[in-house]
Amino acid sequence: MSDLKQTTLHDSHCAAGARMVEFGGWSMPVHYGSQMDEHHQVRRHAGVFDVSHMTVVDVSGAGATDYLRRLLANDVARLHDTGRALYSCMLEPGGGVIDDLIVYRLGADYRLVVNAATRDKDLAWMQQVAEDAEALVSIVERADLGMLAVQGPMARDLCLPLLPEAHRDVCAALKPFHAAECGDWFVARTGYTGEDGFEVILPAKDCPAFWQALLAAGVAPAGLGARDTLRLEAGMNLYGSDMDEETTPLESGLGWTVAWEPEDRDFIGRAALEAQKKAGVSRRMVGLVLEGRGVLRSHMSVDAGAAGTGETTSGSFSPTLGVSIALARVPAGCGDEVSVDIRGKAVPARVVKPPFVRQGKSFI
Amino acid sequence: MSEVPGELKYCQSHEWVRKEADGSLTVGISDHAQALLGDLVFVETPEVGASFAAGDACAVVESVKAASDVYAPVAGEVLAVNEDLADSPEAVNNEPYGAGWIFRLQPADAAAVDALLDAATYTAHIESEG
């Protein structure tokens, strides 16, 4: 564990009883006693996740907009106002997904948040694309910043009084998928749990005091375990499980994040995606709800009858629904009923459209 | 610190074994094992009447995170399984040595259980695993 990176909250996690595990080169809390309790706490009240392991990258300069319109499959020109956020995939020329990310517009500049496990690959790719395009951009990783996600129906109410006083009204008025610069803090109404809340990017040195204040306000510490079951219930893809460089957004349920218009925007991967679309996308992402007994995990074979076979990409027990659910990549002609091979047994599952749960309510 | 009752026998793979008066063995997973697994959501019990060799995977405990095999501590035939776990797998978390038992085994060799770890040796084993 000694060569793992630690966030500035490492001691705070240990003090809160965290079980620490390796994640993407970082020592991170998986839970603080019960993953189930933390999951329910976020669905019913409010929880806080340390997501400081994620990589914040600021992109600025005269060429920033043109550069990001080339780099990303979604179109940052859609970010009409400062503070707007956009979810996008970053593709390789063949259309495979290098990473998924959120990009925020800050005036003429942009802030990207990318995954921890893909940091080195992402930064190298971003630099290479900038050099190839001879773009007038500055790409700066902000290792000086930490990030806390406060999520749940009570998250905004409990978090607002703890934000910098001069910026509370602005933060209270933030619409979903919007963010505000609050001095050297950055507050976004975004998240990865299917609940309302804030993602707060702040100087790493300020993280422990903010964390303690949130706990004192009744926000529960929640680990990566609960984060994964919450995001799965919310039907959100996890990079490396539900998508990777071998799959395109069109095969990963992310066709909606590809901005085809305007037609003359030549983003990396566009030609490959257009060719795939023209030929017909042979696989699609669906949700599965297990009807028999057991727990779905990743890489289980899915029998879709005459349509062929597919594979679960991530699965777990859903604490909110009390049944097992999964995301699966299946043949395009897959019907409503399939069976999943769980350790040699064919167990029936129902095909649904994600999300499974949003804002505490069942969608299945 | 994990609870390791002195009257039970243990396996390195974290099963506990209790000798019953009728010569059968009750098997579950240790307090240490349940704590490592986290919240259990499903237990796949073996078929009554099935026979296993020592070390065979014969049940599966699934937490929110992952599935783990439970191994037969000694060779024998399954006499009974804990049907209540179908509706309350969390009993393994809450009472690993009580309501959370998993199956009962008729050992092929009554003496085989004596070769399993005693509580002190098992405690040392889990401490060595960190």
Tab-separated table of C-alpha atoms in Angstrom:
chain	number	residue	atom	x	y	z
A	1	MET	CA	0.000	0.000	0.000
A	2	SER	CA	3.020	2.251	0.558
A	3	ASP	CA	3.373	3.511	-3.018
A	4	LEU	CA	-0.318	4.388	-3.309
A	5	LYS	CA	-1.291	8.021	-3.521
A	6	GLN	CA	-3.349	9.431	-0.669
A	7	THR	CA	-5.813	12.296	-0.734
A	8	THR	CA	-5.631	14.981	1.938
A	9	LEU	CA	-8.588	13.211	3.558
A	10	HIS	CA	-6.699	9.977	4.213
A	11	ASP	CA	-6.506	10.563	7.972
A	12	SER	CA	-10.144	11.696	8.018
A	13	HIS	CA	-11.193	8.436	6.358
A	14	CYS	CA	-9.253	6.336	8.823
A	15	ALA	CA	-10.752	8.322	11.720
A	16	ALA	CA	-14.229	7.619	10.309
A	17	GLY	CA	-13.511	3.885	10.343
A	18	ALA	CA	-12.892	3.430	6.624
A	19	ARG	CA	-11.724	0.231	5.066
A	20	MET	CA	-9.135	1.486	2.578
A	21	VAL	CA	-8.486	-0.248	-0.749
A	22	GLU	CA	-6.365	0.387	-3.837
A	23	PHE	CA	-8.264	2.180	-6.599
A	24	GLY	CA	-6.575	3.540	-9.715
A	25	GLY	CA	-3.263	3.965	-7.898
A	26	TRP	CA	-4.884	5.636	-4.886
A	27	SER	CA	-5.652	4.426	-1.384
A	28	MET	CA	-9.397	5.090	-1.131
A	29	PRO	CA	-12.232	4.206	1.265
A	30	VAL	CA	-14.473	1.372	0.016
A	31	HIS	CA	-16.830	1.712	2.982
A	32	TYR	CA	-16.951	2.934	6.559
A	33	GLY	CA	-18.634	-0.133	8.052
A	34	SER	CA	-21.563	-0.913	5.769
A	35	GLN	CA	-21.787	-0.251	2.051
A	36	MET	CA	-25.551	-0.931	2.234
A	37	ASP	CA	-26.131	1.646	4.967
A	38	GLU	CA	-24.120	4.240	3.035
A	39	HIS	CA	-26.098	3.513	-0.125
A	40	HIS	CA	-29.417	3.980	1.694
A	41	GLN	CA	-28.127	7.097	3.435
A	42	VAL	CA	-27.430	8.730	0.057
A	43	ARG	CA	-30.815	7.695	-1.388
A	44	ARG	CA	-32.768	8.819	1.687
A	45	HIS	CA	-30.746	11.673	3.245
A	46	ALA	CA	-27.247	12.753	2.244
A	47	GLY	CA	-23.773	11.297	1.907
A	48	VAL	CA	-20.339	12.651	1.027
A	49	PHE	CA	-17.768	10.940	-1.190
A	50	ASP	CA	-14.112	11.861	-1.383
A	51	VAL	CA	-13.475	11.885	-5.137
A	52	SER	CA	-10.188	13.772	-4.925
A	53	HIS	CA	-8.526	10.930	-6.824
A	54	MET	CA	-10.274	12.118	-9.972
A	55	THR	CA	-8.181	14.328	-12.222
A	56	VAL	CA	-9.109	17.974	-12.723
A	57	VAL	CA	-7.676	19.480	-15.915
A	58	ASP	CA	-8.029	23.138	-16.850
A	59	VAL	CA	-7.986	23.927	-20.575
A	60	SER	CA	-7.521	27.550	-21.531
A	61	GLY	CA	-6.175	29.764	-24.286
A	62	ALA	CA	-7.432	31.238	-27.535
A	63	GLY	CA	-7.709	27.820	-29.174
A	64	ALA	CA	-9.451	26.063	-26.274
A	65	THR	CA	-12.932	25.873	-27.794
A	66	ASP	CA	-11.743	24.652	-31.191
A	67	TYR	CA	-9.428	22.146	-29.503
A	68	LEU	CA	-12.202	20.654	-27.345
A	69	ARG	CA	-14.562	20.539	-30.317
A	70	ARG	CA	-11.956	18.312	-31.996
A	71	LEU	CA	-11.093	16.288	-28.865
A	72	LEU	CA	-14.596	15.431	-27.638
A	73	ALA	CA	-17.529	13.581	-29.219
A	74	ASN	CA	-19.978	15.971	-27.581
A	75	ASP	CA	-19.797	19.620	-28.621
A	76	VAL	CA	-18.611	22.258	-26.136
A	77	ALA	CA	-20.183	24.891	-28.407
A	78	ARG	CA	-23.419	23.767	-26.746
A	79	LEU	CA	-22.160	25.337	-23.521
A	80	HIS	CA	-23.713	28.723	-24.224
A	81	ASP	CA	-23.320	30.149	-20.733
A	82	THR	CA	-20.461	30.137	-18.301
A	83	GLY	CA	-20.916	27.444	-15.669
A	84	ARG	CA	-22.715	25.003	-17.956
A	85	ALA	CA	-21.597	21.361	-17.786
A	86	LEU	CA	-21.501	18.718	-20.515
A	87	TYR	CA	-20.908	14.967	-20.358
A	88	SER	CA	-18.793	13.586	-23.172
A	89	CYS	CA	-16.671	10.714	-24.363
A	90	MET	CA	-13.136	11.250	-25.594
A	91	LEU	CA	-12.586	8.898	-28.529
A	92	GLU	CA	-9.647	7.410	-30.359
A	93	PRO	CA	-9.776	7.661	-34.170
A	94	GLY	CA	-11.409	4.217	-34.410
A	95	GLY	CA	-14.302	5.403	-32.255
A	96	GLY	CA	-13.263	3.512	-29.098
A	97	VAL	CA	-13.722	5.340	-25.816
A	98	ILE	CA	-10.473	6.648	-24.257
A	99	ASP	CA	-12.386	8.039	-21.285
A	100	ASP	CA	-15.650	9.658	-20.292
A	101	LEU	CA	-15.592	13.025	-18.594
A	102	ILE	CA	-17.442	16.143	-17.555
A	103	VAL	CA	-16.472	19.480	-19.031
A	104	TYR	CA	-17.501	22.776	-17.442
A	105	ARG	CA	-17.303	26.117	-19.210
A	106	LEU	CA	-15.645	28.894	-17.240
A	107	GLY	CA	-15.867	32.080	-19.281
A	108	ALA	CA	-13.578	31.466	-22.269
A	109	ASP	CA	-11.878	28.555	-20.476
A	110	TYR	CA	-12.889	25.015	-19.584
A	111	ARG	CA	-12.486	22.636	-16.678
A	112	LEU	CA	-12.491	18.885	-17.316
A	113	VAL	CA	-12.866	16.132	-14.713
A	114	VAL	CA	-11.522	12.775	-15.901
A	115	ASN	CA	-11.166	9.371	-14.266
A	116	ALA	CA	-8.368	8.491	-11.865
A	117	ALA	CA	-7.368	5.177	-13.408
A	118	THR	CA	-7.012	6.701	-16.877
A	119	ARG	CA	-5.106	9.848	-15.808
A	120	ASP	CA	-1.783	9.194	-17.559
A	121	LYS	CA	-3.370	7.957	-20.771
A	122	ASP	CA	-5.813	10.879	-20.854
A	123	LEU	CA	-3.213	13.586	-20.265
A	124	ALA	CA	-0.854	12.098	-22.873
A	125	TRP	CA	-3.674	11.922	-25.423
A	126	MET	CA	-4.829	15.448	-24.697
A	127	GLN	CA	-1.273	16.754	-25.156
A	128	GLN	CA	-0.816	14.813	-28.386
A	129	VAL	CA	-4.067	16.101	-29.875
A	130	ALA	CA	-3.075	19.646	-28.942
A	131	GLU	CA	0.320	19.243	-30.602
A	132	ASP	CA	-1.086	17.610	-33.738
A	133	ALA	CA	-3.590	20.454	-34.126
A	134	GLU	CA	-0.952	23.053	-33.194
A	135	ALA	CA	-3.667	24.391	-30.942
A	136	LEU	CA	-3.173	27.517	-28.871
A	137	VAL	CA	-4.111	25.882	-25.604
A	138	SER	CA	-2.740	25.387	-22.163
A	139	ILE	CA	-3.583	22.044	-20.528
A	140	VAL	CA	-2.939	22.153	-16.795
A	141	GLU	CA	-3.598	19.340	-14.348
A	142	ARG	CA	-4.796	20.745	-11.027
A	143	ALA	CA	-3.227	18.370	-8.527
A	144	ASP	CA	-3.570	21.148	-5.945
A	145	LEU	CA	-7.319	20.638	-5.836
A	146	GLY	CA	-9.505	18.122	-4.038
A	147	MET	CA	-13.073	17.135	-4.824
A	148	LEU	CA	-15.996	16.129	-2.635
A	149	ALA	CA	-19.359	14.900	-3.933
A	150	VAL	CA	-22.266	15.611	-1.594
A	151	GLN	CA	-25.268	13.640	-2.805
A	152	GLY	CA	-28.799	12.839	-1.713
A	153	PRO	CA	-32.206	14.499	-1.287
A	154	MET	CA	-30.894	16.582	1.655
A	155	ALA	CA	-27.445	17.211	0.181
A	156	ARG	CA	-27.976	20.748	-1.064
A	157	ASP	CA	-29.748	21.920	2.081
A	158	LEU	CA	-27.030	20.541	4.335
A	159	CYS	CA	-24.137	21.638	2.143
A	160	LEU	CA	-25.187	25.206	1.330
A	161	PRO	CA	-24.524	26.707	4.806
A	162	LEU	CA	-20.982	25.295	4.660
A	163	LEU	CA	-20.038	26.911	1.348
A	164	PRO	CA	-18.125	30.229	1.258
A	165	GLU	CA	-20.610	32.779	2.570
A	166	ALA	CA	-20.289	35.269	-0.274
A	167	HIS	CA	-21.268	32.594	-2.814
A	168	ARG	CA	-24.142	30.796	-1.060
A	169	ASP	CA	-26.927	32.562	-2.945
A	170	VAL	CA	-25.291	31.787	-6.279
A	171	CYS	CA	-24.897	28.125	-5.302
A	172	ALA	CA	-28.484	27.907	-4.034
A	173	ALA	CA	-29.685	29.178	-7.426
A	174	LEU	CA	-27.588	26.738	-9.479
A	175	LYS	CA	-29.629	24.653	-11.893
A	176	PRO	CA	-28.826	20.982	-12.529
A	177	PHE	CA	-25.668	20.542	-14.615
A	178	HIS	CA	-24.491	24.060	-13.824
A	179	ALA	CA	-21.498	25.210	-11.807
A	180	ALA	CA	-20.197	28.403	-10.230
A	181	GLU	CA	-16.749	29.683	-9.394
A	182	CYS	CA	-16.745	30.674	-5.735
A	183	GLY	CA	-13.360	32.282	-5.160
A	184	ASP	CA	-10.916	29.384	-5.194
A	185	TRP	CA	-13.793	26.929	-4.698
A	186	PHE	CA	-15.842	25.560	-7.570
A	187	VAL	CA	-19.365	24.275	-6.911
A	188	ALA	CA	-21.258	22.166	-9.460
A	189	ARG	CA	-24.769	20.760	-9.292
A	190	THR	CA	-23.659	17.464	-10.819
A	191	GLY	CA	-23.084	13.969	-9.521
A	192	TYR	CA	-22.854	10.266	-10.180
A	193	THR	CA	-25.548	8.761	-7.974
A	194	GLY	CA	-28.889	9.674	-9.562
A	195	GLU	CA	-29.528	12.059	-6.665
A	196	ASP	CA	-29.435	15.816	-6.394
A	197	GLY	CA	-26.367	17.392	-4.839
A	198	PHE	CA	-23.113	19.225	-5.385
A	199	GLU	CA	-19.673	18.287	-6.563
A	200	VAL	CA	-17.318	20.723	-4.859
A	201	ILE	CA	-13.802	21.225	-6.198
A	202	LEU	CA	-11.678	23.080	-3.654
A	203	PRO	CA	-8.068	23.598	-2.582
A	204	ALA	CA	-6.816	20.277	-1.215
A	205	LYS	CA	-5.813	22.003	2.025
A	206	ASP	CA	-9.439	23.028	2.637
A	207	CYS	CA	-10.798	19.498	2.229
A	208	PRO	CA	-10.406	18.155	5.802
A	209	ALA	CA	-12.264	21.091	7.411
A	210	PHE	CA	-15.055	20.962	4.813
A	211	TRP	CA	-15.335	17.196	5.269
A	212	GLN	CA	-15.585	17.553	9.054
A	213	ALA	CA	-18.209	20.275	8.717
A	214	LEU	CA	-20.311	18.065	6.432
A	215	LEU	CA	-20.098	15.155	8.887
A	216	ALA	CA	-21.028	17.476	11.748
A	217	ALA	CA	-24.060	18.604	9.723
A	218	GLY	CA	-25.271	15.002	9.535
A	219	VAL	CA	-23.947	14.066	6.097
A	220	ALA	CA	-22.751	10.451	6.166
A	221	PRO	CA	-19.336	9.488	4.820
A	222	ALA	CA	-19.864	7.125	1.881
A	223	GLY	CA	-17.252	4.990	0.142
A	224	LEU	CA	-16.502	3.772	-3.356
A	225	GLY	CA	-18.638	0.679	-2.756
A	226	ALA	CA	-21.839	2.676	-2.333
A	227	ARG	CA	-20.780	4.987	-5.159
A	228	ASP	CA	-20.706	1.986	-7.479
A	229	THR	CA	-24.132	0.568	-6.522
A	230	LEU	CA	-25.672	4.063	-6.658
A	231	ARG	CA	-24.268	4.799	-10.125
A	232	LEU	CA	-25.334	1.369	-11.370
A	233	GLU	CA	-28.910	1.940	-10.132
A	234	ALA	CA	-28.765	5.326	-11.870
A	235	GLY	CA	-27.799	3.506	-15.097
A	236	MET	CA	-24.533	5.396	-15.459
A	237	ASN	CA	-21.602	3.784	-17.214
A	238	LEU	CA	-18.354	3.011	-15.448
A	239	TYR	CA	-15.244	3.437	-17.556
A	240	GLY	CA	-13.292	0.204	-17.904
A	241	SER	CA	-16.368	-1.933	-17.179
A	242	ASP	CA	-19.230	-0.681	-19.320
A	243	MET	CA	-17.090	0.983	-21.979
A	244	ASP	CA	-13.483	1.064	-23.041
A	245	GLU	CA	-11.314	1.516	-26.115
A	246	GLU	CA	-12.841	-1.613	-27.683
A	247	THR	CA	-16.366	-0.179	-27.663
A	248	THR	CA	-17.888	2.940	-29.174
A	249	PRO	CA	-20.437	5.243	-27.520
A	250	LEU	CA	-23.053	3.786	-29.900
A	251	GLU	CA	-22.521	0.332	-28.370
A	252	SER	CA	-22.423	1.688	-24.829
A	253	GLY	CA	-25.782	3.419	-24.542
A	254	LEU	CA	-24.077	6.772	-25.062
A	255	GLY	CA	-25.255	7.661	-28.556
A	256	TRP	CA	-27.075	10.621	-26.984
A	257	THR	CA	-23.734	12.158	-25.991
A	258	VAL	CA	-22.436	12.264	-29.566
A	259	ALA	CA	-23.134	15.638	-31.198
A	260	TRP	CA	-23.576	14.880	-34.924
A	261	GLU	CA	-24.586	18.459	-35.714
A	262	PRO	CA	-23.079	20.590	-37.079
A	263	GLU	CA	-21.987	18.125	-39.734
A	264	ASP	CA	-18.739	19.925	-40.447
A	265	ARG	CA	-17.375	19.516	-36.905
A	266	ASP	CA	-14.590	16.985	-37.415
A	267	PHE	CA	-14.201	15.457	-33.962
A	268	ILE	CA	-11.812	12.547	-33.442
A	269	GLY	CA	-13.672	9.285	-34.060
A	270	ARG	CA	-16.427	10.880	-36.118
A	271	ALA	CA	-15.704	8.995	-39.345
A	272	ALA	CA	-15.595	5.661	-37.513
A	273	LEU	CA	-18.890	6.355	-35.724
A	274	GLU	CA	-20.578	7.422	-38.960
A	275	ALA	CA	-19.400	4.236	-40.670
A	276	GLN	CA	-20.665	2.142	-37.766
A	277	LYS	CA	-24.003	3.908	-37.799
A	278	LYS	CA	-24.335	3.407	-41.551
A	279	ALA	CA	-23.479	-0.292	-41.341
A	280	GLY	CA	-25.862	-0.747	-38.417
A	281	VAL	CA	-24.778	-0.985	-34.794
A	282	SER	CA	-24.790	-4.698	-33.976
A	283	ARG	CA	-24.688	-4.402	-30.172
A	284	ARG	CA	-26.546	-2.219	-27.703
A	285	MET	CA	-26.501	-1.537	-23.975
A	286	VAL	CA	-29.492	-2.537	-21.892
A	287	GLY	CA	-30.370	-2.909	-18.252
A	288	LEU	CA	-31.114	-6.335	-16.783
A	289	VAL	CA	-33.248	-7.131	-13.754
A	290	LEU	CA	-32.633	-10.627	-12.442
A	291	GLU	CA	-35.872	-12.574	-12.065
A	292	GLY	CA	-34.332	-15.723	-10.574
A	293	ARG	CA	-32.099	-16.026	-7.539
A	294	GLY	CA	-28.497	-14.866	-7.422
A	295	VAL	CA	-26.377	-11.818	-8.080
A	296	LEU	CA	-25.311	-10.529	-11.486
A	297	ARG	CA	-21.643	-9.595	-11.902
A	298	SER	CA	-19.589	-8.352	-14.841
A	299	HIS	CA	-18.587	-10.712	-17.668
A	300	MET	CA	-21.502	-13.123	-17.315
A	301	SER	CA	-22.792	-14.550	-20.591
A	302	VAL	CA	-26.252	-13.370	-21.637
A	303	ASP	CA	-28.341	-15.715	-23.812
A	304	ALA	CA	-30.702	-13.660	-25.981
A	305	GLY	CA	-32.075	-16.679	-27.865
A	306	ALA	CA	-32.173	-16.356	-31.629
A	307	ALA	CA	-30.649	-12.873	-31.434
A	308	GLY	CA	-27.390	-14.332	-30.126
A	309	THR	CA	-25.361	-13.848	-26.983
A	310	GLY	CA	-24.156	-10.843	-25.048
A	311	GLU	CA	-22.328	-10.091	-21.824
A	312	THR	CA	-22.989	-8.250	-18.590
A	313	THR	CA	-20.606	-5.317	-18.227
A	314	SER	CA	-21.335	-4.482	-14.596
A	315	GLY	CA	-23.748	-5.982	-12.141
A	316	SER	CA	-24.534	-5.997	-8.464
A	317	PHE	CA	-27.298	-6.303	-5.957
A	318	SER	CA	-29.443	-3.168	-5.949
A	319	PRO	CA	-29.913	-2.105	-2.318
A	320	THR	CA	-32.811	0.193	-3.251
A	321	LEU	CA	-34.737	-2.388	-5.310
A	322	GLY	CA	-33.768	-5.512	-3.363
A	323	VAL	CA	-32.951	-7.453	-6.530
A	324	SER	CA	-29.872	-7.893	-8.649
A	325	ILE	CA	-29.413	-5.588	-11.651
A	326	ALA	CA	-26.821	-5.228	-14.378
A	327	LEU	CA	-25.820	-3.333	-17.462
A	328	ALA	CA	-25.249	-5.647	-20.413
A	329	ARG	CA	-24.089	-5.370	-23.997
A	330	VAL	CA	-26.441	-7.523	-26.083
A	331	PRO	CA	-27.145	-8.192	-29.775
A	332	ALA	CA	-29.195	-5.410	-31.380
A	333	GLY	CA	-32.154	-7.759	-31.928
A	334	CYS	CA	-32.387	-8.796	-28.268
A	335	GLY	CA	-35.938	-9.163	-26.916
A	336	ASP	CA	-37.402	-8.427	-23.474
A	337	GLU	CA	-36.439	-11.697	-21.815
A	338	VAL	CA	-32.955	-13.220	-21.637
A	339	SER	CA	-31.136	-15.673	-19.436
A	340	VAL	CA	-27.808	-15.097	-17.725
A	341	ASP	CA	-25.258	-17.802	-16.999
A	342	ILE	CA	-24.529	-17.570	-13.269
A	343	ARG	CA	-21.875	-20.151	-12.478
A	344	GLY	CA	-23.292	-22.637	-14.949
A	345	LYS	CA	-26.974	-22.022	-14.201
A	346	ALA	CA	-29.258	-20.233	-16.658
A	347	VAL	CA	-31.151	-17.623	-14.631
A	348	PRO	CA	-33.935	-15.569	-16.260
A	349	ALA	CA	-33.616	-11.780	-16.454
A	350	ARG	CA	-35.816	-9.026	-17.802
A	351	VAL	CA	-34.449	-6.430	-20.206
A	352	VAL	CA	-35.152	-2.830	-19.136
A	353	LYS	CA	-34.071	0.634	-20.185
A	354	PRO	CA	-31.769	2.252	-17.606
A	355	PRO	CA	-31.952	4.012	-15.195
A	356	PHE	CA	-33.181	1.539	-12.612
A	357	VAL	CA	-33.535	4.191	-9.884
A	358	ARG	CA	-33.578	7.997	-10.030
A	359	GLN	CA	-34.044	10.333	-7.096
A	360	GLY	CA	-35.052	7.467	-4.846
A	361	LYS	CA	-37.785	6.135	-7.161
A	362	SER	CA	-37.871	2.789	-8.921
A	363	PHE	CA	-37.954	2.995	-12.727
A	364	ILE	CA	-38.258	-0.735	-13.398
B	1	MET	CA	-11.326	-7.569	16.798
B	2	SER	CA	-13.069	-10.589	15.329
B	3	GLU	CA	-14.905	-13.041	17.532
B	4	VAL	CA	-13.350	-16.546	17.469
B	5	PRO	CA	-15.329	-18.867	19.776
B	6	GLY	CA	-13.033	-21.318	21.574
B	7	GLU	CA	-15.258	-24.377	21.226
B	8	LEU	CA	-15.253	-24.370	17.400
B	9	LYS	CA	-12.816	-25.640	14.774
B	10	TYR	CA	-11.751	-23.538	11.778
B	11	CYS	CA	-10.352	-23.805	8.265
B	12	GLN	CA	-7.694	-21.563	6.738
B	13	SER	CA	-10.362	-20.632	4.191
B	14	HIS	CA	-12.411	-19.136	7.082
B	15	GLU	CA	-15.157	-21.710	7.623
B	16	TRP	CA	-16.047	-22.634	11.204
B	17	VAL	CA	-17.164	-26.130	12.208
B	18	ARG	CA	-19.165	-27.213	15.255
B	19	LYS	CA	-19.414	-30.875	16.285
B	20	GLU	CA	-22.985	-31.727	17.179
B	21	ALA	CA	-24.026	-34.429	19.666
B	22	ASP	CA	-25.247	-36.702	16.851
B	23	GLY	CA	-21.869	-36.690	15.144
B	24	SER	CA	-22.877	-34.234	12.415
B	25	LEU	CA	-21.029	-30.991	11.754
B	26	THR	CA	-22.548	-27.520	11.440
B	27	VAL	CA	-20.611	-25.198	9.111
B	28	GLY	CA	-20.610	-21.452	8.628
B	29	ILE	CA	-18.144	-18.653	7.879
B	30	SER	CA	-16.216	-16.877	10.606
B	31	ASP	CA	-16.882	-13.433	12.001
B	32	HIS	CA	-13.610	-12.342	10.388
B	33	ALA	CA	-14.768	-13.622	6.973
B	34	GLN	CA	-18.187	-11.983	7.127
B	35	ALA	CA	-16.592	-8.668	8.106
B	36	LEU	CA	-14.209	-8.850	5.145
B	37	LEU	CA	-17.025	-9.675	2.727
B	38	GLY	CA	-19.306	-6.884	3.918
B	39	ASP	CA	-23.094	-6.903	3.609
B	40	LEU	CA	-24.250	-10.278	2.330
B	41	VAL	CA	-27.140	-10.233	-0.121
B	42	PHE	CA	-27.350	-13.845	-1.278
B	43	VAL	CA	-26.271	-17.274	-0.088
B	44	GLU	CA	-26.296	-20.225	-2.477
B	45	THR	CA	-26.558	-23.320	-0.285
B	46	PRO	CA	-25.627	-26.845	-1.433
B	47	GLU	CA	-28.174	-29.553	-2.257
B	48	VAL	CA	-29.173	-31.768	0.640
B	49	GLY	CA	-27.741	-35.226	-0.040
B	50	ALA	CA	-24.816	-33.947	-2.100
B	51	SER	CA	-21.394	-35.335	-1.210
B	52	PHE	CA	-18.190	-33.319	-1.157
B	53	ALA	CA	-14.498	-33.986	-0.679
B	54	ALA	CA	-12.582	-31.860	1.811
B	55	GLY	CA	-11.822	-28.514	0.203
B	56	ASP	CA	-14.561	-28.732	-2.450
B	57	ALA	CA	-16.462	-25.516	-3.100
B	58	CYS	CA	-19.978	-26.314	-1.916
B	59	ALA	CA	-21.710	-22.992	-1.226
B	60	VAL	CA	-21.397	-19.383	-2.358
B	61	VAL	CA	-21.804	-16.266	-0.245
B	62	GLU	CA	-22.386	-13.081	-2.179
B	63	SER	CA	-21.878	-9.626	-0.768
B	64	VAL	CA	-22.797	-6.429	-2.562
B	65	LYS	CA	-19.228	-6.420	-3.846
B	66	ALA	CA	-18.360	-9.981	-4.777
B	67	ALA	CA	-19.083	-13.702	-4.685
B	68	SER	CA	-16.962	-16.016	-2.541
B	69	ASP	CA	-16.918	-19.789	-2.340
B	70	VAL	CA	-17.464	-21.669	0.899
B	71	TYR	CA	-15.483	-24.920	1.078
B	72	ALA	CA	-16.317	-28.261	2.665
B	73	PRO	CA	-14.081	-28.409	5.767
B	74	VAL	CA	-13.943	-32.217	5.628
B	75	ALA	CA	-15.366	-34.872	3.297
B	76	GLY	CA	-19.009	-35.707	3.868
B	77	GLU	CA	-22.644	-35.585	2.832
B	78	VAL	CA	-24.924	-32.560	3.249
B	79	LEU	CA	-27.636	-33.343	5.831
B	80	ALA	CA	-29.363	-29.967	5.940
B	81	VAL	CA	-29.032	-26.395	4.753
B	82	ASN	CA	-30.109	-23.159	6.416
B	83	GLU	CA	-33.261	-22.336	4.430
B	84	ASP	CA	-33.741	-19.069	6.346
B	85	LEU	CA	-30.755	-17.545	4.544
B	86	ALA	CA	-32.853	-17.305	1.361
B	87	ASP	CA	-34.802	-14.459	2.944
B	88	SER	CA	-32.239	-13.169	5.408
B	89	PRO	CA	-28.674	-13.571	4.131
B	90	GLU	CA	-27.693	-10.764	6.508
B	91	ALA	CA	-27.946	-13.324	9.333
B	92	VAL	CA	-24.435	-14.379	8.286
B	93	ASN	CA	-23.264	-10.832	9.057
B	94	ASN	CA	-25.254	-10.427	12.238
B	95	GLU	CA	-24.859	-13.880	13.807
B	96	PRO	CA	-22.132	-15.762	11.940
B	97	TYR	CA	-21.939	-18.478	14.606
B	98	GLY	CA	-25.692	-18.686	15.253
B	99	ALA	CA	-28.574	-17.958	12.898
B	100	GLY	CA	-26.045	-17.472	10.087
B	101	TRP	CA	-24.947	-21.131	9.910
B	102	ILE	CA	-24.913	-22.376	6.298
B	103	PHE	CA	-25.119	-26.190	6.142
B	104	ARG	CA	-24.787	-29.398	8.160
B	105	LEU	CA	-22.510	-32.196	7.060
B	106	GLN	CA	-22.321	-35.893	7.971
B	107	PRO	CA	-18.537	-36.402	7.944
B	108	ALA	CA	-17.166	-39.418	6.093
B	109	ASP	CA	-14.534	-39.731	8.824
B	110	ALA	CA	-15.543	-38.553	12.290
B	111	ALA	CA	-11.921	-37.944	13.275
B	112	ALA	CA	-11.181	-35.641	10.317
B	113	VAL	CA	-12.506	-32.592	12.136
B	114	ASP	CA	-9.804	-32.918	14.803
B	115	ALA	CA	-7.181	-31.985	12.220
B	116	LEU	CA	-8.778	-28.566	11.632
B	117	LEU	CA	-7.460	-25.400	13.285
B	118	ASP	CA	-8.307	-24.622	16.886
B	119	ALA	CA	-9.376	-21.115	17.875
B	120	ALA	CA	-5.868	-19.977	18.892
B	121	THR	CA	-4.281	-21.195	15.653
B	122	TYR	CA	-7.063	-19.633	13.568
B	123	THR	CA	-6.670	-16.334	15.428
B	124	ALA	CA	-2.952	-16.370	14.634
B	125	HIS	CA	-3.801	-17.182	10.993
B	126	ILE	CA	-6.120	-14.205	10.535
B	127	GLU	CA	-3.625	-11.917	12.260
B	128	SER	CA	-0.893	-13.109	9.865
B	129	GLU	CA	-3.170	-12.318	6.913
B	130	GLY	CA	-3.409	-8.758	8.223
